[in-house]
GROMACS .gro file of C-alpha atoms in nm:
model
  302
    1MET     CA    1  -8.421   4.980  -4.149
    2ASP     CA    2  -8.274   4.949  -4.495
    3LEU     CA    3  -7.960   4.767  -4.602
    4ARG     CA    4  -7.778   5.088  -4.696
    5LYS     CA    5  -7.810   5.228  -4.344
    6LEU     CA    6  -7.712   4.893  -4.194
    7ARG     CA    7  -7.401   4.884  -4.409
    8TYR     CA    8  -7.311   5.238  -4.303
    9PHE     CA    9  -7.366   5.139  -3.939
   10SER     CA   10  -7.157   4.822  -3.975
   11VAL     CA   11  -6.860   5.008  -4.124
   12LEU     CA   12  -6.877   5.282  -3.859
   13ALA     CA   13  -6.899   5.017  -3.585
   14GLU     CA   14  -6.576   4.864  -3.720
   15GLU     CA   15  -6.387   5.190  -3.774
   16LYS     CA   16  -6.520   5.377  -3.466
   17HIS     CA   17  -6.439   5.699  -3.652
   18PHE     CA   18  -6.666   5.896  -3.887
   19GLY     CA   19  -6.383   6.013  -4.111
   20ARG     CA   20  -6.238   5.666  -4.170
   21ALA     CA   21  -6.583   5.514  -4.213
   22ALA     CA   22  -6.683   5.778  -4.466
   23GLN     CA   23  -6.361   5.719  -4.658
   24ARG     CA   24  -6.429   5.343  -4.672
   25LEU     CA   25  -6.781   5.409  -4.792
   26ALA     CA   26  -6.664   5.664  -5.051
   27LEU     CA   27  -6.892   5.942  -4.927
   28SER     CA   28  -6.863   6.256  -4.719
   29GLN     CA   29  -6.928   6.265  -4.346
   30PRO     CA   30  -7.261   6.459  -4.345
   31PRO     CA   31  -7.459   6.188  -4.532
   32LEU     CA   32  -7.307   5.924  -4.305
   33SER     CA   33  -7.399   6.119  -3.991
   34LEU     CA   34  -7.752   6.172  -4.123
   35ALA     CA   35  -7.798   5.805  -4.202
   36ILE     CA   36  -7.684   5.702  -3.852
   37ARG     CA   37  -7.919   5.954  -3.690
   38GLN     CA   38  -8.207   5.828  -3.901
   39LEU     CA   39  -8.125   5.469  -3.809
   40GLU     CA   40  -8.121   5.556  -3.439
   41GLU     CA   41  -8.458   5.727  -3.475
   42GLU     CA   42  -8.607   5.431  -3.659
   43ILE     CA   43  -8.483   5.186  -3.397
   44GLY     CA   44  -8.557   5.413  -3.104
   45ALA     CA   45  -8.218   5.362  -2.939
   46LYS     CA   46  -7.883   5.536  -2.925
   47LEU     CA   47  -7.625   5.326  -3.107
   48PHE     CA   48  -7.305   5.524  -3.054
   49ASP     CA   49  -7.147   5.736  -2.784
   50ARG     CA   50  -6.978   6.019  -2.972
   51THR     CA   51  -6.672   6.217  -2.866
   52SER     CA   52  -6.470   6.479  -3.050
   53ARG     CA   53  -6.221   6.216  -3.167
   54ASN     CA   54  -6.406   5.888  -3.212
   55VAL     CA   55  -6.725   5.693  -3.146
   56ASP     CA   56  -6.797   5.387  -2.932
   57LEU     CA   57  -7.083   5.140  -2.952
   58THR     CA   58  -7.350   5.153  -2.685
   59ALA     CA   59  -7.499   4.829  -2.552
   60ALA     CA   60  -7.775   4.864  -2.810
   61GLY     CA   61  -7.513   4.922  -3.079
   62VAL     CA   62  -7.327   4.604  -2.984
   63ALA     CA   63  -7.653   4.408  -3.013
   64LEU     CA   64  -7.728   4.558  -3.354
   65GLN     CA   65  -7.375   4.496  -3.484
   66ARG     CA   66  -7.418   4.119  -3.466
   67GLU     CA   67  -7.762   4.132  -3.628
   68ALA     CA   68  -7.644   4.371  -3.899
   69GLN     CA   69  -7.360   4.136  -3.994
   70VAL     CA   70  -7.606   3.848  -4.027
   71LEU     CA   71  -7.857   4.049  -4.230
   72LEU     CA   72  -7.595   4.189  -4.466
   73ARG     CA   73  -7.443   3.844  -4.518
   74ARG     CA   74  -7.787   3.695  -4.586
   75ALA     CA   75  -7.862   3.971  -4.835
   76GLU     CA   76  -7.540   3.898  -5.021
   77GLU     CA   77  -7.612   3.524  -5.016
   78THR     CA   78  -7.958   3.592  -5.158
   79ARG     CA   79  -7.812   3.802  -5.438
   80ALA     CA   80  -7.559   3.527  -5.515
   81LEU     CA   81  -7.830   3.260  -5.518
   82VAL     CA   82  -8.056   3.459  -5.750
   83ARG     CA   83  -7.762   3.525  -5.986
   84ALA     CA   84  -7.678   3.153  -5.984
   85VAL     CA   85  -8.035   3.056  -6.074
   86ALA     CA   86  -8.044   3.324  -6.345
   87GLU     CA   87  -7.724   3.176  -6.490
   88GLY     CA   88  -7.879   2.830  -6.501
   89LYS     CA   89  -7.701   2.692  -6.195
   90GLY     CA   90  -7.888   2.473  -5.949
   91GLY     CA   91  -7.827   2.668  -5.632
   92ARG     CA   92  -7.604   2.640  -5.330
   93LEU     CA   93  -7.563   2.448  -5.006
   94ARG     CA   94  -7.373   2.591  -4.708
   95VAL     CA   95  -7.181   2.343  -4.496
   96GLY     CA   96  -7.035   2.409  -4.152
   97PHE     CA   97  -6.758   2.191  -4.017
   98ALA     CA   98  -6.516   2.152  -3.730
   99GLY     CA   99  -6.151   2.138  -3.834
  100SER     CA  100  -6.103   1.769  -3.751
  101MET     CA  101  -6.354   1.679  -4.027
  102LEU     CA  102  -6.072   1.737  -4.274
  103TYR     CA  103  -5.933   1.406  -4.143
  104ARG     CA  104  -6.270   1.234  -4.107
  105GLY     CA  105  -6.378   1.214  -4.468
  106LEU     CA  106  -6.505   1.564  -4.547
  107PRO     CA  107  -6.299   1.595  -4.870
  108LYS     CA  108  -6.444   1.262  -4.991
  109ILE     CA  109  -6.798   1.379  -4.908
  110LEU     CA  110  -6.743   1.693  -5.113
  111ASP     CA  111  -6.595   1.502  -5.409
  112ALA     CA  112  -6.877   1.246  -5.412
  113PHE     CA  113  -7.147   1.512  -5.388
  114ARG     CA  114  -6.996   1.725  -5.664
  115ALA     CA  115  -6.975   1.420  -5.889
  116ALA     CA  116  -7.346   1.348  -5.831
  117SER     CA  117  -7.471   1.709  -5.824
  118SER     CA  118  -7.235   1.920  -6.031
  119ASP     CA  119  -7.493   2.199  -6.068
  120ILE     CA  120  -7.500   2.266  -5.692
  121THR     CA  121  -7.238   2.499  -5.544
  122LEU     CA  122  -7.103   2.399  -5.203
  123THR     CA  123  -6.964   2.667  -4.971
  124LEU     CA  124  -6.779   2.575  -4.652
  125GLN     CA  125  -6.748   2.758  -4.320
  126GLU     CA  126  -6.514   2.637  -4.046
  127LEU     CA  127  -6.705   2.696  -3.723
  128ASN     CA  128  -6.690   2.541  -3.378
  129SER     CA  129  -6.981   2.324  -3.270
  130THR     CA  130  -7.166   2.596  -3.080
  131GLU     CA  131  -7.136   2.837  -3.373
  132GLN     CA  132  -7.268   2.573  -3.613
  133VAL     CA  133  -7.576   2.503  -3.401
  134GLU     CA  134  -7.650   2.875  -3.384
  135ALA     CA  135  -7.591   2.910  -3.759
  136LEU     CA  136  -7.833   2.625  -3.832
  137HIS     CA  137  -8.105   2.782  -3.618
  138ARG     CA  138  -8.050   3.114  -3.793
  139ASP     CA  139  -8.052   2.952  -4.141
  140GLU     CA  140  -7.695   3.066  -4.204
  141ILE     CA  141  -7.582   2.712  -4.297
  142ASP     CA  142  -7.774   2.408  -4.426
  143LEU     CA  143  -7.569   2.122  -4.280
  144GLY     CA  144  -7.314   2.095  -4.002
  145PHE     CA  145  -7.059   1.851  -3.863
  146ILE     CA  146  -7.031   1.907  -3.491
  147HIS     CA  147  -6.870   1.745  -3.187
  148GLY     CA  148  -7.102   1.633  -2.912
  149ARG     CA  149  -7.290   1.351  -2.746
  150GLY     CA  150  -7.613   1.363  -2.948
  151THR     CA  151  -7.830   1.567  -3.181
  152PRO     CA  152  -7.885   1.916  -3.035
  153GLU     CA  153  -8.235   2.022  -2.944
  154HIS     CA  154  -8.457   2.122  -3.238
  155LEU     CA  155  -8.218   1.969  -3.495
  156ASP     CA  156  -8.218   1.641  -3.689
  157GLY     CA  157  -7.907   1.435  -3.752
  158PHE     CA  158  -7.714   1.114  -3.711
  159ARG     CA  159  -7.388   1.011  -3.549
  160TYR     CA  160  -7.133   1.037  -3.825
  161HIS     CA  161  -6.832   0.894  -3.645
  162ALA     CA  162  -6.700   0.790  -3.304
  163GLU     CA  163  -6.343   0.713  -3.205
  164PRO     CA  164  -6.128   0.694  -2.892
  165PHE     CA  165  -5.921   0.976  -2.753
  166VAL     CA  166  -5.544   0.934  -2.740
  167ALA     CA  167  -5.273   1.117  -2.549
  168CYS     CA  168  -5.095   1.386  -2.751
  169VAL     CA  169  -4.748   1.464  -2.614
  170PRO     CA  170  -4.440   1.648  -2.743
  171ALA     CA  171  -4.216   1.430  -2.961
  172ASN     CA  172  -3.938   1.452  -2.702
  173HIS     CA  173  -4.164   1.352  -2.410
  174PRO     CA  174  -4.062   1.036  -2.216
  175CYS     CA  175  -4.395   0.874  -2.313
  176ALA     CA  176  -4.377   0.964  -2.682
  177SER     CA  177  -4.241   0.625  -2.791
  178ALA     CA  178  -4.462   0.413  -2.564
  179ARG     CA  179  -4.710   0.172  -2.725
  180THR     CA  180  -4.971   0.268  -2.465
  181LEU     CA  181  -4.970   0.469  -2.144
  182ARG     CA  182  -5.164   0.501  -1.825
  183LEU     CA  183  -5.320   0.842  -1.808
  184SER     CA  184  -5.190   0.886  -1.453
  185ARG     CA  185  -4.839   0.924  -1.599
  186LEU     CA  186  -4.947   1.270  -1.718
  187ALA     CA  187  -5.079   1.377  -1.375
  188HIS     CA  188  -4.809   1.641  -1.323
  189GLU     CA  189  -4.814   1.783  -1.676
  190ASP     CA  190  -4.968   2.107  -1.800
  191PHE     CA  191  -5.273   2.033  -2.016
  192VAL     CA  192  -5.397   2.202  -2.333
  193LEU     CA  193  -5.775   2.166  -2.364
  194PHE     CA  194  -6.045   2.250  -2.612
  195SER     CA  195  -6.211   2.559  -2.471
  196ARG     CA  196  -6.493   2.498  -2.222
  197ASN     CA  197  -6.687   2.787  -2.384
  198VAL     CA  198  -6.664   2.630  -2.728
  199SER     CA  199  -6.739   2.271  -2.625
  200PRO     CA  200  -6.831   2.237  -2.256
  201ASP     CA  201  -6.922   1.870  -2.309
  202TYR     CA  202  -6.574   1.775  -2.431
  203PHE     CA  203  -6.408   1.987  -2.165
  204GLN     CA  204  -6.601   1.816  -1.887
  205SER     CA  205  -6.548   1.470  -2.039
  206ILE     CA  206  -6.171   1.513  -2.044
  207ILE     CA  207  -6.170   1.649  -1.689
  208ALA     CA  208  -6.382   1.352  -1.576
  209THR     CA  209  -6.149   1.107  -1.751
  210CYS     CA  210  -5.848   1.251  -1.571
  211LEU     CA  211  -6.033   1.242  -1.237
  212ALA     CA  212  -6.112   0.875  -1.297
  213ALA     CA  213  -5.738   0.821  -1.346
  214GLY     CA  214  -5.675   0.974  -1.004
  215PHE     CA  215  -5.580   1.335  -1.071
  216MET     CA  216  -5.719   1.678  -1.153
  217PRO     CA  217  -5.541   1.809  -1.465
  218THR     CA  218  -5.369   2.145  -1.457
  219VAL     CA  219  -5.537   2.323  -1.748
  220ARG     CA  220  -5.279   2.574  -1.861
  221HIS     CA  221  -5.419   2.664  -2.205
  222GLU     CA  222  -5.765   2.660  -2.366
  223VAL     CA  223  -5.793   2.692  -2.745
  224ARG     CA  224  -6.075   2.691  -3.000
  225HIS     CA  225  -5.967   2.432  -3.258
  226TRP     CA  226  -5.830   2.078  -3.236
  227LEU     CA  227  -5.539   2.158  -3.465
  228SER     CA  228  -5.448   2.441  -3.229
  229VAL     CA  229  -5.441   2.189  -2.944
  230VAL     CA  230  -5.197   1.971  -3.138
  231SER     CA  231  -4.989   2.274  -3.238
  232PHE     CA  232  -4.957   2.385  -2.874
  233VAL     CA  233  -4.839   2.037  -2.777
  234ALA     CA  234  -4.597   2.019  -3.072
  235ASN     CA  235  -4.441   2.343  -2.948
  236GLY     CA  236  -4.385   2.203  -2.600
  237LEU     CA  237  -4.663   2.397  -2.426
  238GLY     CA  238  -4.827   2.098  -2.261
  239VAL     CA  239  -4.997   1.764  -2.324
  240ALA     CA  240  -5.353   1.689  -2.434
  241LEU     CA  241  -5.619   1.428  -2.501
  242VAL     CA  242  -5.732   1.445  -2.864
  243PRO     CA  243  -5.940   1.235  -3.107
  244ARG     CA  244  -5.732   0.955  -3.260
  245THR     CA  245  -5.792   1.082  -3.614
  246LEU     CA  246  -5.574   1.389  -3.547
  247LYS     CA  247  -5.273   1.160  -3.577
  248SER     CA  248  -5.338   1.199  -3.952
  249SER     CA  249  -5.242   1.565  -3.926
  250ASP     CA  250  -4.876   1.453  -3.925
  251MET     CA  251  -4.781   1.763  -3.733
  252ALA     CA  252  -4.407   1.767  -3.662
  253GLY     CA  253  -4.320   1.773  -3.294
  254ALA     CA  254  -4.629   1.586  -3.170
  255ALA     CA  255  -4.667   1.218  -3.079
  256PHE     CA  256  -4.992   1.026  -3.028
  257VAL     CA  257  -5.013   0.743  -2.776
  258PRO     CA  258  -5.316   0.518  -2.704
  259ILE     CA  259  -5.450   0.541  -2.348
  260GLN     CA  260  -5.499   0.232  -2.135
  261GLN     CA  261  -5.839   0.163  -1.980
  262SER     CA  262  -6.012   0.470  -2.119
  263ASN     CA  263  -6.366   0.469  -2.258
  264ILE     CA  264  -6.389   0.836  -2.359
  265LEU     CA  265  -6.502   0.877  -2.719
  266SER     CA  266  -6.489   1.165  -2.962
  267GLU     CA  267  -6.821   1.179  -3.148
  268THR     CA  268  -6.901   1.373  -3.463
  269TRP     CA  269  -7.264   1.434  -3.558
  270CYS     CA  270  -7.404   1.540  -3.893
  271VAL     CA  271  -7.694   1.776  -3.820
  272TRP     CA  272  -7.948   1.990  -4.004
  273LYS     CA  273  -8.264   2.186  -3.935
  274PRO     CA  274  -8.591   1.986  -3.947
  275GLY     CA  275  -8.785   2.036  -4.268
  276LYS     CA  276  -8.472   2.122  -4.463
  277THR     CA  277  -8.466   1.775  -4.621
  278GLN     CA  278  -8.751   1.879  -4.847
  279ARG     CA  279  -8.468   2.014  -5.061
  280PRO     CA  280  -8.346   1.735  -5.294
  281ALA     CA  281  -7.989   1.867  -5.296
  282LEU     CA  282  -7.966   1.856  -4.917
  283ASP     CA  283  -8.118   1.506  -4.916
  284LYS     CA  284  -7.842   1.399  -5.153
  285LEU     CA  285  -7.569   1.556  -4.941
  286ILE     CA  286  -7.701   1.378  -4.630
  287GLU     CA  287  -7.707   1.049  -4.823
  288VAL     CA  288  -7.345   1.100  -4.931
  289ALA     CA  289  -7.244   1.181  -4.571
  290GLN     CA  290  -7.415   0.863  -4.447
  291THR     CA  291  -7.227   0.657  -4.706
  292GLN     CA  292  -6.896   0.813  -4.603
  293SER     CA  293  -6.986   0.760  -4.236
  294ARG     CA  294  -7.011   0.386  -4.297
  295ALA     CA  295  -6.683   0.385  -4.491
  296THR     CA  296  -6.506   0.586  -4.218
  297SER     CA  297  -6.633   0.347  -3.950
  298ARG     CA  298  -6.510   0.043  -4.143
  299SER     CA  299  -6.172   0.206  -4.191
  300GLY     CA  300  -6.152   0.291  -3.820
  301ARG     CA  301  -6.222  -0.071  -3.722
  302GLY     CA  302  -5.954  -0.183  -3.960
   0.00000   0.00000   0.00000
């Protein structure tokens, strides 16, 4: 397989039409058709089901589409890195993060690192925790900030931050102005939860917390990002349990109320692939994150 054929395949997989794909690639249809046939012969599998009007991916094609995207992205990253070195720049670090890190010190980490290592380019990717773990294993990112209860298997890391969950309710909810509330007061509400597919640990922890309060929550909506959870609540679509730091989002229409007698914690872990710390720049970024972790913890206690 060569990158040209993979790029042709990737565009055709998106367009599902030879004419549109050829137009995007600025070539005629015969060379595109030939390249796809050659790719199928090289792989030994049929990648598309063709009809007179369009094309659809086969199961093998779906599998290749994901891999092709990764390979093409890695190729572009390699070109960018080589150009950076040729221009006298020190290289690049790729950081994955969950959205709530914007309120847990990520901007300060970036500022401190850039001040200490101005020759290193930082690129950020917002990914959920599962996506970050996969990206680390595939060498698509160098460092991640994930939600969880520990360092995932085959990764190194440290607990960056831990904080309690609070109830997130619409601003016009009867409990919105309370200083604290018993979770059982929300027993008959619709709940908005972080998706069980994205973070099964958090999903189960919240369910278990509600069960301990004497009720099984009615999960009406599942979303992929914490800010989406808050947005759903702010728009009157339910209530939620969220990390306390999301109060800093200042989203209009949402109120945050501490929960009585609840021990559930939201934990953020800074993780990386073993052996990666042989890179001085990554060592420095981890050191900066550890320093910010201590500052964030002190601020949280205050």
